[in-house]
Coordinates of C-alpha atoms in Angstrom, one line a residue:
M224 CA -43.7 46.0 -5.5
Q225 CA -44.7 42.3 -6.0
S226 CA -47.1 41.0 -3.3
E227 CA -46.5 37.8 -1.3
H228 CA -49.6 36.3 -3.1
S229 CA -48.1 37.0 -6.5
R230 CA -44.8 35.5 -5.5
R231 CA -46.6 32.4 -4.3
K232 CA -48.5 32.1 -7.6
E233 CA -45.2 32.4 -9.5
D234 CA -43.7 29.7 -7.3
H235 CA -46.6 27.4 -7.9
L236 CA -46.5 27.9 -11.6
R237 CA -42.7 27.2 -11.7
I238 CA -42.9 24.1 -9.5
C239 CA -46.0 22.6 -11.1
S240 CA -44.4 23.0 -14.6
Q241 CA -40.9 21.9 -13.7
E242 CA -40.9 19.5 -10.8
D243 CA -42.4 16.1 -10.0
V244 CA -45.4 16.9 -7.9
D245 CA -47.4 13.8 -8.5
A246 CA -48.8 12.1 -5.4
A247 CA -46.5 9.2 -4.3
G248 CA -47.8 6.0 -2.9
V249 CA -51.4 6.6 -3.8
S250 CA -53.3 6.4 -7.1
T251 CA -56.6 7.7 -8.2
G252 CA -58.1 4.2 -7.9
L253 CA -59.8 4.7 -11.3
E254 CA -57.5 2.0 -12.7
R255 CA -59.3 -0.5 -10.5
Y256 CA -62.4 -0.3 -12.8
R257 CA -63.2 -1.2 -16.4
L258 CA -66.1 -0.7 -18.7
A259 CA -67.3 -3.8 -20.6
H260 CA -65.9 -3.8 -24.1
C261 CA -68.6 -4.2 -26.7
A262 CA -67.3 -5.8 -29.9
V263 CA -70.5 -4.9 -31.8
P264 CA -71.6 -1.5 -30.5
E265 CA -74.4 -1.0 -33.1
L266 CA -73.3 2.7 -33.2
A267 CA -71.4 5.1 -35.4
L268 CA -68.6 6.9 -33.6
A269 CA -70.0 10.2 -34.8
E270 CA -73.3 9.5 -33.2
I271 CA -71.8 9.5 -29.6
D272 CA -73.5 12.4 -27.8
L273 CA -71.3 14.0 -25.1
T274 CA -73.5 16.9 -24.4
T275 CA -74.6 17.5 -20.8
S276 CA -76.2 20.2 -18.7
F277 CA -74.6 21.5 -15.5
M278 CA -76.0 24.3 -13.4
G279 CA -78.3 25.3 -16.2
K280 CA -75.7 25.5 -18.9
L281 CA -75.4 23.2 -21.8
L282 CA -71.8 21.8 -22.3
R283 CA -70.6 20.1 -25.4
A284 CA -68.6 17.7 -23.2
P285 CA -68.8 16.9 -19.5
V286 CA -65.4 18.5 -18.8
L287 CA -64.2 21.3 -16.5
I288 CA -60.8 23.0 -16.8
S289 CA -59.9 23.0 -13.2
A290 CA -58.5 25.9 -11.2
L291 CA -54.9 26.6 -12.2
T292 CA -53.7 30.1 -11.7
G293 CA -54.1 33.9 -11.6
G294 CA -52.4 36.9 -10.0
T295 CA -49.3 37.3 -12.2
A296 CA -48.5 38.4 -15.8
A297 CA -47.8 34.8 -16.8
A298 CA -51.1 33.7 -15.2
K299 CA -53.0 36.2 -17.3
R300 CA -51.7 34.7 -20.5
I301 CA -52.4 31.1 -19.2
N302 CA -55.9 32.0 -18.3
Y303 CA -56.6 33.6 -21.7
H304 CA -55.3 30.5 -23.5
L305 CA -57.4 28.2 -21.2
A306 CA -60.5 30.3 -21.7
Q307 CA -60.1 30.4 -25.5
A308 CA -59.8 26.7 -25.6
A309 CA -62.8 26.2 -23.3
E310 CA -64.9 28.4 -25.4
S311 CA -64.0 26.5 -28.6
A312 CA -64.6 23.1 -27.0
G313 CA -67.8 24.1 -25.2
V314 CA -66.5 23.0 -21.7
A315 CA -66.5 24.7 -18.3
M316 CA -63.6 26.6 -16.6
C317 CA -62.6 27.6 -13.1
V318 CA -60.0 30.3 -12.5
G319 CA -57.4 30.0 -9.8
S320 CA -57.8 31.5 -6.3
Q321 CA -58.7 35.2 -6.6
R322 CA -57.4 36.2 -3.2
A323 CA -54.5 38.0 -4.9
A324 CA -56.9 40.2 -6.8
I325 CA -59.2 40.8 -3.9
E326 CA -56.2 42.2 -2.0
D327 CA -54.7 44.1 -5.0
S328 CA -57.2 45.2 -7.6
A329 CA -54.4 45.8 -10.2
L330 CA -54.3 42.0 -10.6
E331 CA -58.0 41.6 -11.5
N332 CA -57.2 41.5 -15.2
T333 CA -55.1 38.3 -14.7
Y334 CA -58.4 36.4 -14.1
Q335 CA -60.8 38.2 -16.5
V336 CA -61.5 36.0 -19.4
R337 CA -65.0 36.8 -20.5
A338 CA -63.8 38.7 -23.5
V339 CA -62.5 35.5 -25.1
A340 CA -65.0 33.1 -23.4
P341 CA -68.4 34.8 -23.4
S342 CA -70.5 31.6 -23.2
V343 CA -68.5 29.2 -21.0
L344 CA -69.7 28.0 -17.6
L345 CA -67.3 30.0 -15.5
F346 CA -66.4 29.6 -11.9
A347 CA -64.9 32.2 -9.5
N348 CA -62.6 30.8 -6.8
L349 CA -61.7 31.7 -3.2
G350 CA -60.3 29.7 -0.3
A351 CA -63.1 28.8 2.2
V352 CA -60.7 29.4 5.1
Q353 CA -60.6 33.1 4.2
L354 CA -64.1 33.3 5.7
N355 CA -62.3 33.0 9.0
Y356 CA -59.8 35.7 8.0
G357 CA -62.0 38.7 7.3
Y358 CA -63.6 37.7 4.1
G359 CA -67.4 37.6 3.8
L360 CA -70.2 38.3 1.3
E361 CA -68.6 41.4 -0.1
E362 CA -65.3 39.7 -1.0
C363 CA -67.1 36.7 -2.5
Q364 CA -69.4 38.9 -4.5
R365 CA -66.4 40.8 -5.8
A366 CA -64.8 37.6 -6.9
V367 CA -67.9 36.7 -8.9
D368 CA -68.4 40.2 -10.4
M369 CA -64.7 40.5 -11.2
I370 CA -64.9 37.8 -13.9
G371 CA -68.6 37.6 -14.6
A372 CA -68.8 34.2 -13.1
D373 CA -71.8 31.9 -13.1
A374 CA -70.9 30.4 -9.6
L375 CA -68.4 30.6 -6.9
V376 CA -66.0 27.8 -5.9
L377 CA -64.8 27.7 -2.4
H378 CA -61.7 25.5 -2.1
L379 CA -60.8 23.5 1.0
N380 CA -57.1 23.1 1.6
P381 CA -56.4 22.5 5.3
L382 CA -53.4 20.3 4.7
Q383 CA -51.8 22.7 2.2
E384 CA -52.3 25.6 4.7
A385 CA -50.7 23.5 7.4
L386 CA -47.6 22.9 5.2
Q387 CA -47.2 26.5 4.1
S388 CA -45.1 29.0 6.0
A389 CA -47.6 31.3 7.9
G390 CA -50.6 29.3 6.4
N391 CA -54.1 30.1 7.5
V392 CA -54.8 27.1 9.7
D393 CA -57.8 28.1 11.8
F394 CA -60.7 26.3 10.2
R395 CA -63.0 26.6 13.3
G396 CA -66.5 27.6 12.4
V397 CA -65.9 27.5 8.6
M398 CA -69.0 25.4 7.9
P399 CA -71.5 27.9 9.5
K400 CA -69.9 30.7 7.5
I401 CA -70.2 28.6 4.3
A402 CA -73.9 28.1 5.1
A403 CA -74.4 31.9 5.7
L404 CA -72.7 32.6 2.4
C405 CA -74.9 30.1 0.5
R406 CA -78.0 31.9 1.8
A407 CA -76.7 35.3 0.8
L408 CA -74.8 35.0 -2.4
P409 CA -77.0 35.3 -5.5
V410 CA -75.1 32.7 -7.5
P411 CA -74.6 29.0 -6.6
V412 CA -71.7 28.0 -4.3
V413 CA -69.6 25.0 -5.2
V414 CA -67.0 23.5 -2.8
K415 CA -63.9 21.6 -3.9
E416 CA -60.8 20.1 -2.3
V417 CA -57.5 20.8 -3.8
G418 CA -56.3 17.2 -4.2
W419 CA -56.9 15.2 -1.0
G420 CA -60.6 14.3 -1.5
I421 CA -63.9 15.0 0.1
S422 CA -65.5 12.3 2.2
A423 CA -69.2 11.4 2.2
N424 CA -69.6 12.9 5.7
V425 CA -68.1 16.2 4.8
A426 CA -70.0 16.3 1.5
S427 CA -73.3 15.7 3.4
Q428 CA -72.5 18.6 5.8
L429 CA -71.7 20.9 2.9
V430 CA -75.0 20.1 1.0
E431 CA -76.9 20.5 4.3
A432 CA -75.2 24.0 4.5
G433 CA -76.6 24.9 1.1
V434 CA -73.7 24.1 -1.3
A435 CA -75.0 23.5 -4.8
A436 CA -72.3 21.1 -6.1
I437 CA -69.3 19.2 -4.8
D438 CA -65.9 18.7 -6.6
V439 CA -64.3 15.7 -4.8
A440 CA -60.8 16.6 -6.1
G441 CA -59.4 13.3 -4.9
A442 CA -55.9 12.0 -4.3
G443 CA -53.8 10.5 -7.1
G444 CA -53.0 13.5 -9.2
T445 CA -51.1 16.7 -8.2
S446 CA -50.1 16.6 -4.6
W447 CA -49.9 20.0 -3.0
S448 CA -47.8 18.6 -0.2
Q449 CA -45.2 17.9 -2.9
V450 CA -45.6 21.4 -4.3
E451 CA -45.1 22.9 -0.8
R452 CA -42.2 20.6 -0.2
H453 CA -40.4 22.1 -3.2
R454 CA -41.4 25.6 -2.2
S455 CA -40.3 25.4 1.4
Q456 CA -37.2 27.2 2.6
D457 CA -37.4 25.4 5.9
R458 CA -35.7 21.9 6.0
V459 CA -38.0 20.6 8.8
Q460 CA -41.1 21.8 7.1
A461 CA -40.1 20.3 3.8
R462 CA -39.6 17.0 5.5
I463 CA -43.0 17.2 7.1
A464 CA -44.5 18.0 3.7
A465 CA -42.7 15.0 2.1
A466 CA -44.4 12.7 4.6
F467 CA -47.8 13.6 3.1
A468 CA -47.0 12.7 -0.6
G469 CA -49.4 9.7 -0.4
W470 CA -52.2 11.4 1.7
G471 CA -55.8 11.6 0.9
I472 CA -58.9 9.8 -0.4
P473 CA -58.3 8.4 -3.9
T474 CA -60.5 10.0 -6.6
A475 CA -62.4 6.9 -7.4
E476 CA -63.2 6.2 -3.7
A477 CA -64.3 9.8 -3.1
I478 CA -66.7 9.7 -6.1
R479 CA -68.2 6.4 -4.8
Q480 CA -68.6 7.6 -1.3
V481 CA -70.2 10.9 -2.1
R482 CA -72.5 9.5 -4.8
R483 CA -73.7 6.8 -2.5
A484 CA -74.4 9.3 0.2
L485 CA -75.9 12.0 -2.0
P486 CA -77.5 10.4 -5.1
C487 CA -78.8 13.7 -6.5
V488 CA -76.1 16.2 -5.8
P489 CA -74.3 17.7 -8.8
L490 CA -70.8 16.1 -8.6
I491 CA -67.5 17.0 -10.2
A492 CA -64.6 14.5 -10.2
S493 CA -61.1 15.8 -10.4
G494 CA -57.8 14.6 -9.2
G495 CA -55.5 12.8 -11.6
I496 CA -57.9 12.5 -14.5
A497 CA -55.8 12.9 -17.6
S498 CA -57.3 10.6 -20.2
G499 CA -60.6 9.8 -21.9
P500 CA -60.9 6.3 -20.5
A501 CA -60.2 7.6 -16.9
A502 CA -62.9 10.3 -17.5
A503 CA -65.3 7.6 -18.6
I504 CA -64.7 5.6 -15.5
A505 CA -65.2 8.7 -13.3
L506 CA -68.5 9.5 -15.0
A507 CA -69.7 5.8 -14.7
L508 CA -68.8 5.9 -11.0
G509 CA -71.2 8.8 -10.6
A510 CA -69.6 12.1 -11.5
D511 CA -71.5 14.6 -13.6
L512 CA -68.4 16.5 -14.8
V513 CA -64.7 15.6 -14.8
G514 CA -62.1 18.2 -14.1
T515 CA -58.5 18.3 -15.4
G516 CA -55.9 20.9 -14.5
R517 CA -52.1 20.3 -14.5
P518 CA -52.1 18.4 -17.7
L519 CA -53.2 21.6 -19.4
L520 CA -50.6 23.9 -17.6
I521 CA -47.6 23.5 -20.0
P522 CA -49.9 23.6 -23.1
A523 CA -51.5 26.8 -21.7
M524 CA -48.0 28.3 -21.4
A525 CA -47.6 27.7 -25.2
G526 CA -51.0 28.9 -26.4
D527 CA -54.7 28.1 -26.9
D528 CA -54.0 25.8 -29.8
A529 CA -51.9 23.6 -27.5
V530 CA -54.7 23.5 -24.9
A531 CA -57.2 22.8 -27.6
E532 CA -55.2 19.8 -28.7
E533 CA -55.0 18.4 -25.1
L534 CA -58.8 18.9 -24.7
A535 CA -59.3 17.1 -28.0
V536 CA -57.3 14.2 -26.9
L537 CA -59.3 14.0 -23.6
I538 CA -62.7 14.4 -25.2
G539 CA -61.9 12.2 -28.1
G540 CA -60.7 9.5 -25.7
L541 CA -63.9 9.8 -23.8
R542 CA -66.0 9.5 -27.0
T543 CA -64.0 6.5 -28.1
A544 CA -64.3 4.7 -24.7
M545 CA -68.1 5.2 -25.0
F546 CA -68.1 3.9 -28.6
A547 CA -66.1 0.8 -27.6
S548 CA -68.5 0.2 -24.8
G549 CA -71.7 0.6 -26.9
L550 CA -72.8 3.6 -24.9
P551 CA -74.5 6.3 -27.1
N552 CA -74.6 9.2 -24.6
I553 CA -73.6 10.4 -21.1
Q554 CA -76.9 9.2 -19.6
A555 CA -76.1 5.6 -20.8
L556 CA -72.5 5.9 -19.5
K557 CA -73.8 6.9 -16.1
R558 CA -75.9 3.7 -16.0
A559 CA -73.2 1.4 -17.3
T560 CA -71.9 -1.5 -15.2
L561 CA -68.3 -1.3 -14.1
Y562 CA -66.0 -4.3 -13.6
S563 CA -63.3 -4.3 -10.9
T564 CA -59.8 -5.3 -11.9
V565 CA -59.0 -6.1 -8.3
E566 CA -60.2 -9.5 -7.0
G567 CA -62.7 -9.2 -4.3
A568 CA -63.1 -5.4 -4.7
P569 CA -66.6 -3.9 -4.9

């Protein structure tokens, strides 16, 4: 018998691949910035060095395949295709929430990708709120061990939980539980939002609690309020969800806030980043990695070659943006001056 978690995963895959779930009324804010074009870069395109180190692993490009799925037969194929492409491209990957497999071990293989991605920087994934619903060190360690992960991502999704039928909406005391987990878990803990952004204040609290890296996951890309609106069978709840289509901290603003408050924290930027130029802006604003998710979903349904092509477009666009700006490596990009396209904006 199919579990509620598996049904939810199938709903999410169907909705995200077939419906318009983009945030409405809010953009990433990345379009507000430009790198200075350099007409004489004094570089060869092939010389551009995209390599970077994150959590002790060398990546061939500063890219993370963000959490997408797991817990269904379709999800198993998708994760395999994503992982194969990640291995080939030398980028990082995060699996979808593993709660389904924690509660039904028969689903573990839908997340297990080490066989095809032995060297990737791989993140396990659980909802932080589950620490208030019976999860602790044992379940978090199981998630890590299940996939041979290098680190654990705890995702924050209070708005999504509030918009779900029977969502887990008691977030009281989550921060101390995150701190306790960071002290006990033998791998680093990363915390991410799911698309509404993390403020400087929350990021500072998380780092104080012992979190090793932050993924701001800002607004302007996939809106999970839109996803839950399409999923809801309750007319009132669907209308409530629709009202949050433009909610959240735009990705660019979240990067700026967190980097200003925490100059040294490893920082991932995700949320609506779907092109090389956008990735370049996010990195110049202060991110160390850029995450992309839904743009890879439909390609991942087709196969690893289709995912590889999308990654090649993203990474190639990043390389070209750096070439056209006269920036030879990621370190130079992170020191680059950005120009605002909005008069009077910082």
